[in-house]
Amino acid sequence: MNKRTIILLGLIILLSVGAGIVLLVAKRKQPEVAAPTKTEVVKLVDEAVISPIGSYDGTALWYFNSSGRLFRVNLDGSGLTEFPLPALPGGKLTKVFWPQTGSDFIAQTGTSMGEIRNYYDNAQKKYVQLPDNILSLDWMPDGRRIIYVWKAGDNTQALKIANADSSGFSAITDLFWPDYIVKISPNAESVLLYRSPAQAEVNKIYKVNLRTKQFEPVVEAGR
């Protein structure tokens, strides 16, 4: 073996050793990637719940049972407590309308005669039954007023806004259908309306500007 061959082999060995050291250092410098955590489903309560909602601080869950009793439970299942309420008028509780702010709510019960909605005034600790003429409704962002579809005795409909107990109401615009679903915008400047259930292949969505009272379609197609 001549001198040139020996030098070439030596260079190859040095390069191989150097590459191995570089790879080893690079591997050690790489951050360790944690193994993906397994998603766990935790049962909080054993009974059927109605209209559950997270607490403002995100640490607990508020919910009703079918008899209208209100409970609070921590998200780890501990600390189950009942919030005392007066007896809920009407039949079996079916839905609760929660406001974005405040401690009041509207409870909906089902009876053989139809649906009954009761506004709970937390300051007065009492329920106030809303008129049967109020159909679809939504809370205004201030948590003090509601916006709703009103069906008059002559079967005409109108969009109205009022205090949560339906006092101090004012009309916004006339409506053609009584089965509109009402959804207020977060900034309380407009309300969306759509029919439910859809009566055709196309179910338009309309917007009403609460300041100008302008009524216009915003989605022409879709269902």
PDB file of C-alpha atoms in Angstrom, residues 28-156:
ATOM      1  CA  ARG A  28     -28.598  15.945  21.690  1.00  0.00           C
ATOM      2  CA  LYS A  29     -29.456  19.589  20.964  1.00  0.00           C
ATOM      3  CA  GLN A  30     -32.892  18.751  19.539  1.00  0.00           C
ATOM      4  CA  PRO A  31     -35.677  19.457  22.057  1.00  0.00           C
ATOM      5  CA  GLU A  32     -37.464  16.425  23.362  1.00  0.00           C
ATOM      6  CA  VAL A  33     -40.973  16.150  21.947  1.00  0.00           C
ATOM      7  CA  ALA A  34     -43.494  15.121  24.543  1.00  0.00           C
ATOM      8  CA  ALA A  35     -45.665  12.161  23.691  1.00  0.00           C
ATOM      9  CA  PRO A  36     -49.207  13.205  22.746  1.00  0.00           C
ATOM     10  CA  THR A  37     -51.534  13.163  25.712  1.00  0.00           C
ATOM     11  CA  LYS A  38     -54.585  10.962  25.590  1.00  0.00           C
ATOM     12  CA  THR A  39     -57.910  12.781  25.492  1.00  0.00           C
ATOM     13  CA  GLU A  40     -59.931  11.863  28.544  1.00  0.00           C
ATOM     14  CA  VAL A  41     -63.697  12.146  28.912  1.00  0.00           C
ATOM     15  CA  VAL A  42     -64.755  12.756  32.503  1.00  0.00           C
ATOM     16  CA  LYS A  43     -68.325  12.229  33.678  1.00  0.00           C
ATOM     17  CA  LEU A  44     -69.412  15.165  35.819  1.00  0.00           C
ATOM     18  CA  VAL A  45     -72.959  14.150  36.754  1.00  0.00           C
ATOM     19  CA  ASP A  46     -75.105  11.044  36.387  1.00  0.00           C
ATOM     20  CA  GLU A  47     -78.460  12.679  35.621  1.00  0.00           C
ATOM     21  CA  ALA A  48     -79.766  14.167  32.396  1.00  0.00           C
ATOM     22  CA  VAL A  49     -78.926  17.867  32.208  1.00  0.00           C
ATOM     23  CA  ILE A  50     -80.665  20.758  30.470  1.00  0.00           C
ATOM     24  CA  SER A  51     -78.955  23.805  28.941  1.00  0.00           C
ATOM     25  CA  PRO A  52     -75.495  23.363  30.534  1.00  0.00           C
ATOM     26  CA  ILE A  53     -73.201  26.385  30.357  1.00  0.00           C
ATOM     27  CA  GLY A  54     -69.687  27.172  31.505  1.00  0.00           C
ATOM     28  CA  SER A  55     -69.075  29.548  34.403  1.00  0.00           C
ATOM     29  CA  TYR A  56     -67.631  32.988  33.695  1.00  0.00           C
ATOM     30  CA  ASP A  57     -64.244  31.987  35.130  1.00  0.00           C
ATOM     31  CA  GLY A  58     -64.165  28.730  33.127  1.00  0.00           C
ATOM     32  CA  THR A  59     -63.756  26.474  36.162  1.00  0.00           C
ATOM     33  CA  ALA A  60     -67.243  25.015  36.524  1.00  0.00           C
ATOM     34  CA  LEU A  61     -70.465  24.087  34.787  1.00  0.00           C
ATOM     35  CA  TRP A  62     -73.977  25.334  35.551  1.00  0.00           C
ATOM     36  CA  TYR A  63     -76.929  23.174  34.516  1.00  0.00           C
ATOM     37  CA  PHE A  64     -80.599  22.458  35.186  1.00  0.00           C
ATOM     38  CA  ASN A  65     -82.388  19.174  35.616  1.00  0.00           C
ATOM     39  CA  SER A  66     -85.857  18.506  34.219  1.00  0.00           C
ATOM     40  CA  SER A  67     -87.618  19.679  37.386  1.00  0.00           C
ATOM     41  CA  GLY A  68     -86.032  23.124  37.168  1.00  0.00           C
ATOM     42  CA  ARG A  69     -83.366  22.757  39.861  1.00  0.00           C
ATOM     43  CA  LEU A  70     -80.117  24.625  39.189  1.00  0.00           C
ATOM     44  CA  PHE A  71     -76.727  23.066  39.996  1.00  0.00           C
ATOM     45  CA  ARG A  72     -73.051  23.967  39.762  1.00  0.00           C
ATOM     46  CA  VAL A  73     -70.236  21.400  39.447  1.00  0.00           C
ATOM     47  CA  ASN A  74     -66.489  21.828  39.029  1.00  0.00           C
ATOM     48  CA  LEU A  75     -64.956  20.568  35.790  1.00  0.00           C
ATOM     49  CA  ASP A  76     -63.244  17.706  37.648  1.00  0.00           C
ATOM     50  CA  GLY A  77     -66.609  16.489  38.939  1.00  0.00           C
ATOM     51  CA  SER A  78     -66.146  17.807  42.478  1.00  0.00           C
ATOM     52  CA  GLY A  79     -68.015  20.472  44.405  1.00  0.00           C
ATOM     53  CA  LEU A  80     -71.562  19.701  43.272  1.00  0.00           C
ATOM     54  CA  THR A  81     -73.816  22.351  44.800  1.00  0.00           C
ATOM     55  CA  GLU A  82     -77.395  23.487  44.226  1.00  0.00           C
ATOM     56  CA  PHE A  83     -78.344  27.108  43.690  1.00  0.00           C
ATOM     57  CA  PRO A  84     -81.665  27.656  45.513  1.00  0.00           C
ATOM     58  CA  LEU A  85     -84.527  28.756  43.279  1.00  0.00           C
ATOM     59  CA  PRO A  86     -88.284  29.094  43.799  1.00  0.00           C
ATOM     60  CA  ALA A  87     -90.455  26.344  42.331  1.00  0.00           C
ATOM     61  CA  LEU A  88     -90.587  26.581  38.540  1.00  0.00           C
ATOM     62  CA  PRO A  89     -94.129  27.254  37.286  1.00  0.00           C
ATOM     63  CA  GLY A  90     -95.528  25.177  34.442  1.00  0.00           C
ATOM     64  CA  GLY A  91     -94.607  21.706  33.283  1.00  0.00           C
ATOM     65  CA  LYS A  92     -91.324  19.955  32.572  1.00  0.00           C
ATOM     66  CA  LEU A  93     -88.322  22.167  31.884  1.00  0.00           C
ATOM     67  CA  THR A  94     -87.148  21.832  28.257  1.00  0.00           C
ATOM     68  CA  LYS A  95     -84.742  24.740  27.670  1.00  0.00           C
ATOM     69  CA  VAL A  96     -83.067  27.694  29.372  1.00  0.00           C
ATOM     70  CA  PHE A  97     -82.138  30.938  27.597  1.00  0.00           C
ATOM     71  CA  TRP A  98     -78.932  32.238  29.187  1.00  0.00           C
ATOM     72  CA  PRO A  99     -77.831  35.886  28.758  1.00  0.00           C
ATOM     73  CA  GLN A 100     -74.253  36.821  27.891  1.00  0.00           C
ATOM     74  CA  THR A 101     -73.985  38.776  31.154  1.00  0.00           C
ATOM     75  CA  GLY A 102     -75.888  38.869  34.410  1.00  0.00           C
ATOM     76  CA  SER A 103     -77.595  36.271  36.600  1.00  0.00           C
ATOM     77  CA  ASP A 104     -81.114  36.306  35.136  1.00  0.00           C
ATOM     78  CA  PHE A 105     -82.399  33.683  32.704  1.00  0.00           C
ATOM     79  CA  ILE A 106     -85.546  32.570  30.871  1.00  0.00           C
ATOM     80  CA  ALA A 107     -86.839  29.042  31.493  1.00  0.00           C
ATOM     81  CA  GLN A 108     -89.004  27.273  28.923  1.00  0.00           C
ATOM     82  CA  THR A 109     -91.375  24.510  29.986  1.00  0.00           C
ATOM     83  CA  GLY A 110     -93.509  22.218  27.873  1.00  0.00           C
ATOM     84  CA  THR A 111     -97.134  21.438  28.610  1.00  0.00           C
ATOM     85  CA  SER A 112    -100.033  19.829  26.766  1.00  0.00           C
ATOM     86  CA  MET A 113    -101.114  23.353  25.805  1.00  0.00           C
ATOM     87  CA  GLY A 114     -97.733  24.326  24.350  1.00  0.00           C
ATOM     88  CA  GLU A 115     -94.608  26.097  25.546  1.00  0.00           C
ATOM     89  CA  ILE A 116     -94.468  28.492  28.488  1.00  0.00           C
ATOM     90  CA  ARG A 117     -91.554  30.846  29.134  1.00  0.00           C
ATOM     91  CA  ASN A 118     -90.789  32.330  32.543  1.00  0.00           C
ATOM     92  CA  TYR A 119     -88.258  35.089  33.155  1.00  0.00           C
ATOM     93  CA  TYR A 120     -86.315  34.648  36.400  1.00  0.00           C
ATOM     94  CA  ASP A 121     -85.475  37.956  38.098  1.00  0.00           C
ATOM     95  CA  ASN A 122     -82.492  37.163  40.298  1.00  0.00           C
ATOM     96  CA  ALA A 123     -82.733  40.472  42.193  1.00  0.00           C
ATOM     97  CA  GLN A 124     -86.377  39.810  43.112  1.00  0.00           C
ATOM     98  CA  LYS A 125     -85.886  36.027  43.407  1.00  0.00           C
ATOM     99  CA  LYS A 126     -89.047  35.314  41.414  1.00  0.00           C
ATOM    100  CA  TYR A 127     -90.357  34.079  38.077  1.00  0.00           C
ATOM    101  CA  VAL A 128     -92.411  36.254  35.732  1.00  0.00           C
ATOM    102  CA  GLN A 129     -94.374  34.475  33.000  1.00  0.00           C
ATOM    103  CA  LEU A 130     -93.894  35.963  29.543  1.00  0.00           C
ATOM    104  CA  PRO A 131     -96.887  36.413  27.222  1.00  0.00           C
ATOM    105  CA  ASP A 132     -97.785  33.502  24.948  1.00  0.00           C
ATOM    106  CA  ASN A 133     -97.592  35.916  22.008  1.00  0.00           C
ATOM    107  CA  ILE A 134     -93.788  35.913  22.297  1.00  0.00           C
ATOM    108  CA  LEU A 135     -92.402  33.326  19.892  1.00  0.00           C
ATOM    109  CA  SER A 136     -88.674  33.056  19.085  1.00  0.00           C
ATOM    110  CA  LEU A 137     -86.505  35.254  21.308  1.00  0.00           C
ATOM    111  CA  ASP A 138     -82.890  36.089  22.066  1.00  0.00           C
ATOM    112  CA  TRP A 139     -81.155  38.012  24.841  1.00  0.00           C
ATOM    113  CA  MET A 140     -79.670  41.391  24.031  1.00  0.00           C
ATOM    114  CA  PRO A 141     -75.946  41.548  24.905  1.00  0.00           C
ATOM    115  CA  ASP A 142     -76.639  43.800  27.903  1.00  0.00           C
ATOM    116  CA  GLY A 143     -78.402  40.925  29.699  1.00  0.00           C
ATOM    117  CA  ARG A 144     -81.360  43.162  30.576  1.00  0.00           C
ATOM    118  CA  ARG A 145     -83.486  43.149  27.410  1.00  0.00           C
ATOM    119  CA  ILE A 146     -84.805  40.611  24.925  1.00  0.00           C
ATOM    120  CA  ILE A 147     -85.601  40.784  21.207  1.00  0.00           C
ATOM    121  CA  TYR A 148     -88.391  38.570  19.899  1.00  0.00           C
ATOM    122  CA  VAL A 149     -91.074  37.761  17.345  1.00  0.00           C
ATOM    123  CA  TRP A 150     -94.507  38.925  18.522  1.00  0.00           C
ATOM    124  CA  LYS A 151     -97.650  37.316  17.110  1.00  0.00           C
ATOM    125  CA  ALA A 152    -100.684  39.559  17.531  1.00  0.00           C
ATOM    126  CA  GLY A 153    -104.285  38.435  17.901  1.00  0.00           C
ATOM    127  CA  ASP A 154    -104.999  39.191  14.239  1.00  0.00           C
ATOM    128  CA  ASN A 155    -102.171  36.774  13.257  1.00  0.00           C
ATOM    129  CA  THR A 156     -99.808  39.556  12.183  1.00  0.00           C
TER     130      THR A 156
END
